[in-house]
Coordinates of C-alpha atoms in Angstrom, one line a residue:
M14 CA -160.3 127.4 165.6
S15 CA -160.5 130.8 167.3
S16 CA -163.2 131.9 169.8
F17 CA -164.3 135.4 170.7
L18 CA -165.9 137.1 173.6
T19 CA -168.5 139.9 172.9
F20 CA -168.8 142.8 175.3
P21 CA -171.9 145.1 175.7
N22 CA -170.3 147.8 173.6
G23 CA -170.1 145.4 170.7
R24 CA -166.3 144.9 170.9
S25 CA -165.1 141.4 170.5
L26 CA -162.0 140.0 172.2
E27 CA -160.2 136.8 171.1
R28 CA -159.3 134.3 173.8
G29 CA -155.7 134.7 174.9
Q30 CA -155.8 138.5 174.2
S31 CA -156.1 141.2 176.9
A32 CA -158.6 144.0 176.7
T33 CA -155.9 146.4 175.7
G34 CA -155.0 144.3 172.7
A35 CA -151.8 142.8 174.1
A36 CA -151.3 139.1 174.5
A37 CA -152.3 137.8 177.9
P38 CA -149.4 136.5 180.1
P39 CA -149.0 132.7 180.0
R40 CA -150.5 130.7 182.8
W41 CA -148.3 128.3 184.9
S42 CA -148.1 124.8 183.6
K43 CA -146.3 121.6 184.3
G44 CA -144.1 122.1 181.3
S45 CA -142.7 125.5 182.5
G46 CA -142.1 124.1 186.0
Y47 CA -140.0 121.2 184.5
S48 CA -137.9 123.7 182.5
R49 CA -137.2 125.7 185.6
L50 CA -136.2 122.6 187.5
V51 CA -133.7 121.7 184.7
Q52 CA -132.1 125.1 185.0
V53 CA -131.7 124.8 188.7
L54 CA -130.1 121.3 188.4
R55 CA -127.7 122.6 185.8
L56 CA -126.4 125.1 188.3
A57 CA -126.6 122.8 191.4
L58 CA -125.0 119.6 190.0
P59 CA -121.5 121.1 189.4
V60 CA -121.5 122.6 192.9
L61 CA -122.5 119.2 194.4
A62 CA -119.8 117.5 192.4
V63 CA -117.1 119.8 193.7
L64 CA -118.3 119.4 197.3
L65 CA -118.3 115.6 196.9
F66 CA -114.7 115.7 195.6
L67 CA -113.5 117.8 198.5
T68 CA -115.2 115.5 201.0
V69 CA -113.5 112.4 199.6
A70 CA -110.1 114.2 199.4
L71 CA -110.4 115.3 203.1
W72 CA -112.0 112.1 204.4
R73 CA -108.7 110.5 205.5
D74 CA -107.8 113.7 207.5
L75 CA -111.3 114.0 209.1
I76 CA -111.8 110.3 209.9
P77 CA -108.6 108.2 210.1
N78 CA -108.7 104.7 208.6
P79 CA -107.5 102.1 211.2
Q80 CA -106.0 100.1 208.4
L81 CA -103.7 103.0 207.5
I82 CA -102.4 103.4 211.0
G83 CA -98.6 102.9 211.1
L84 CA -96.9 100.0 212.9
E85 CA -95.8 102.3 215.7
D86 CA -99.5 102.7 216.7
S87 CA -100.2 98.9 216.6
A88 CA -100.9 97.0 219.8
L89 CA -99.0 94.0 218.6
P90 CA -95.7 93.1 220.3
A91 CA -92.6 94.1 218.4
S92 CA -91.6 90.4 218.1
E93 CA -94.8 89.6 216.2
V94 CA -94.5 92.6 214.0
D95 CA -91.0 91.6 212.9
E96 CA -92.0 88.0 212.2
L97 CA -93.6 86.7 209.0
T98 CA -96.4 84.3 209.7
M99 CA -97.6 81.7 207.3
I100 CA -100.8 79.7 207.7
K101 CA -100.7 75.9 206.9
P102 CA -97.3 76.0 205.2
R103 CA -95.9 73.0 203.2
F104 CA -92.3 72.1 202.4
D105 CA -91.4 69.4 200.0
G106 CA -87.9 67.9 199.3
L107 CA -85.8 64.9 198.5
D108 CA -83.3 63.1 200.8
E109 CA -79.8 62.0 199.7
D110 CA -81.4 58.8 198.2
G111 CA -83.9 60.8 196.1
Q112 CA -86.8 59.8 198.3
P113 CA -89.5 62.4 198.8
Y114 CA -90.5 63.9 202.1
T115 CA -93.2 66.4 203.0
L116 CA -93.4 68.8 206.0
T117 CA -96.6 70.6 207.0
A118 CA -97.7 72.6 210.0
L119 CA -100.7 74.5 211.3
R120 CA -98.8 77.8 211.3
A121 CA -95.2 79.0 210.7
N122 CA -93.3 82.0 212.0
Q123 CA -90.1 83.2 210.4
L124 CA -87.4 83.7 213.0
N125 CA -84.7 85.4 211.0
E126 CA -84.4 87.8 208.1
D127 CA -83.1 85.2 205.7
G128 CA -86.2 83.0 206.3
D129 CA -84.2 79.8 206.7
V130 CA -85.1 79.4 210.4
I131 CA -88.8 78.8 210.9
F132 CA -90.8 78.0 214.0
L133 CA -93.6 75.5 213.2
E134 CA -96.8 75.0 215.2
S135 CA -98.0 71.4 215.2
P136 CA -95.5 70.2 212.5
A137 CA -96.1 66.8 210.8
A138 CA -93.6 65.1 208.4
D139 CA -94.2 62.2 206.0
I140 CA -91.0 60.4 204.9
T141 CA -90.9 57.7 202.2
L142 CA -88.1 55.1 202.7
T143 CA -86.2 53.4 199.9
S144 CA -87.9 50.1 200.8
G145 CA -91.3 51.8 199.9
R146 CA -92.4 52.0 203.5
W147 CA -93.2 55.4 205.0
V148 CA -92.8 57.1 208.4
A149 CA -95.1 59.8 209.9
I150 CA -93.8 62.2 212.5
S151 CA -95.7 64.8 214.4
A152 CA -95.1 67.1 217.4
T153 CA -96.5 70.0 219.4
G154 CA -93.9 72.4 218.0
G155 CA -90.6 72.5 216.1
T156 CA -87.9 74.6 214.5
Y157 CA -87.1 74.0 210.9
F158 CA -83.7 74.9 209.5
R159 CA -84.5 75.1 205.9
E160 CA -80.9 75.3 204.5
E161 CA -79.8 72.3 206.5
E162 CA -83.0 70.4 205.9
R163 CA -83.1 69.8 209.7
L164 CA -86.1 69.8 212.0
H165 CA -85.9 70.0 215.7
L166 CA -89.1 68.8 217.4
E167 CA -90.3 69.4 220.9
G168 CA -93.3 68.8 223.1
Q169 CA -95.2 65.6 222.5
V170 CA -93.3 63.9 219.6
S171 CA -94.8 60.8 217.9
L172 CA -93.1 58.7 215.3
F173 CA -95.2 56.1 213.5
Q174 CA -94.0 53.6 210.9
D175 CA -96.4 51.9 208.5
D176 CA -95.5 48.4 209.7
G177 CA -97.0 49.1 213.1
Y178 CA -94.2 50.6 215.2
E179 CA -94.8 53.8 217.2
L180 CA -92.3 55.8 219.3
E181 CA -93.1 58.6 221.8
T182 CA -90.6 61.1 223.2
S183 CA -90.4 64.8 224.2
A184 CA -87.7 66.0 221.8
A185 CA -86.1 64.7 218.6
T186 CA -84.1 66.0 215.6
I187 CA -84.7 64.9 212.1
N188 CA -82.2 65.3 209.3
F189 CA -84.2 65.0 206.1
A190 CA -81.2 64.9 203.8
S191 CA -79.5 62.0 205.6
G192 CA -82.6 60.3 206.9
L193 CA -81.2 60.4 210.5
V194 CA -83.5 60.7 213.5
D195 CA -81.8 61.5 216.9
S196 CA -83.2 62.0 220.4
D197 CA -81.5 62.6 223.7
A198 CA -84.8 62.5 225.6
A199 CA -86.5 59.6 227.2
V200 CA -88.3 57.5 224.6
A201 CA -90.8 54.6 224.7
G202 CA -92.0 52.5 221.8
H203 CA -94.0 49.5 220.9
G204 CA -94.8 47.4 217.9
P205 CA -95.5 43.9 216.5
R206 CA -92.2 42.5 217.9
G207 CA -92.3 44.0 221.3
E208 CA -91.7 47.1 223.5
M209 CA -88.8 49.3 224.4
Q210 CA -87.8 52.1 226.7
A211 CA -84.6 54.1 226.7
E212 CA -83.0 57.4 227.6
G213 CA -82.6 58.3 223.9
L214 CA -82.2 56.7 220.5
T215 CA -80.8 57.1 217.0
V216 CA -82.6 55.8 213.9
A217 CA -80.4 55.5 210.8
E218 CA -80.2 53.6 207.5
Q219 CA -83.7 54.4 206.5
G220 CA -85.1 52.9 209.7
D221 CA -83.3 49.6 209.5
L222 CA -80.9 50.5 212.4
V223 CA -82.2 51.7 215.8
E224 CA -79.6 52.5 218.5
L225 CA -80.9 52.9 222.1
K226 CA -79.0 55.3 224.4
G227 CA -78.4 55.1 228.2
Q228 CA -80.3 52.7 230.3
S229 CA -82.6 50.7 228.1
R230 CA -85.3 48.0 228.4
V231 CA -86.4 45.9 225.5
L232 CA -89.2 43.3 225.5
L233 CA -89.2 41.1 222.4
L234 CA -92.1 38.9 221.4
P235 CA -91.7 35.7 219.4
Q236 CA -91.1 36.6 215.7
T237 CA -93.9 35.6 213.3
A238 CA -94.1 35.9 209.5
G239 CA -94.8 39.5 208.4
N240 CA -93.3 41.2 211.4
G241 CA -91.0 44.1 210.6
S242 CA -88.0 45.3 212.5
L243 CA -88.1 47.5 215.5

């Protein structure tokens, strides 16, 4: 529906039409503002995308990433850089009689490029004997020769057998393949059948044979049923 304005001279003018007869210019509206904003964003977004791409591409040069710094910039000693460190490693194997053994540690450091010589922190070994008994050995530290299946223990070395015997020494070598335990350090032990002290010892034949070295002292208790062998 059209509306008209009437002037004193009798001339009528329709709304939206100027006095000269031309259409009146459109007034500003929310719709026209939105259209202009869309046009601005169409021009600005490609420019922002290019700037973002250049920022990401140049970021490594502007702010170096510490994780990408080369080894030559590391504060670690060269010996630690060359070593491969393993956390809580586990080694499983079988001796010459097919009995299983397990060797674990708190941490292991590879000492050579081949990876067959490994330093172990807080090593612990569990050995199953042919008789069904087991032996647990632990130490402060040790070096494991993987190809030879040989472990050299040092520090506080403890050997515990499930029938109640325990030995303490400061150094010992275990050959997992043959089941031989050898020590040239002072050793002390105790169990159900008595106590012993010696300058060293050798344990062979799956624990059935214990040979004391150097000056030795053995205190045997009367044997009772169920006692094992020292």
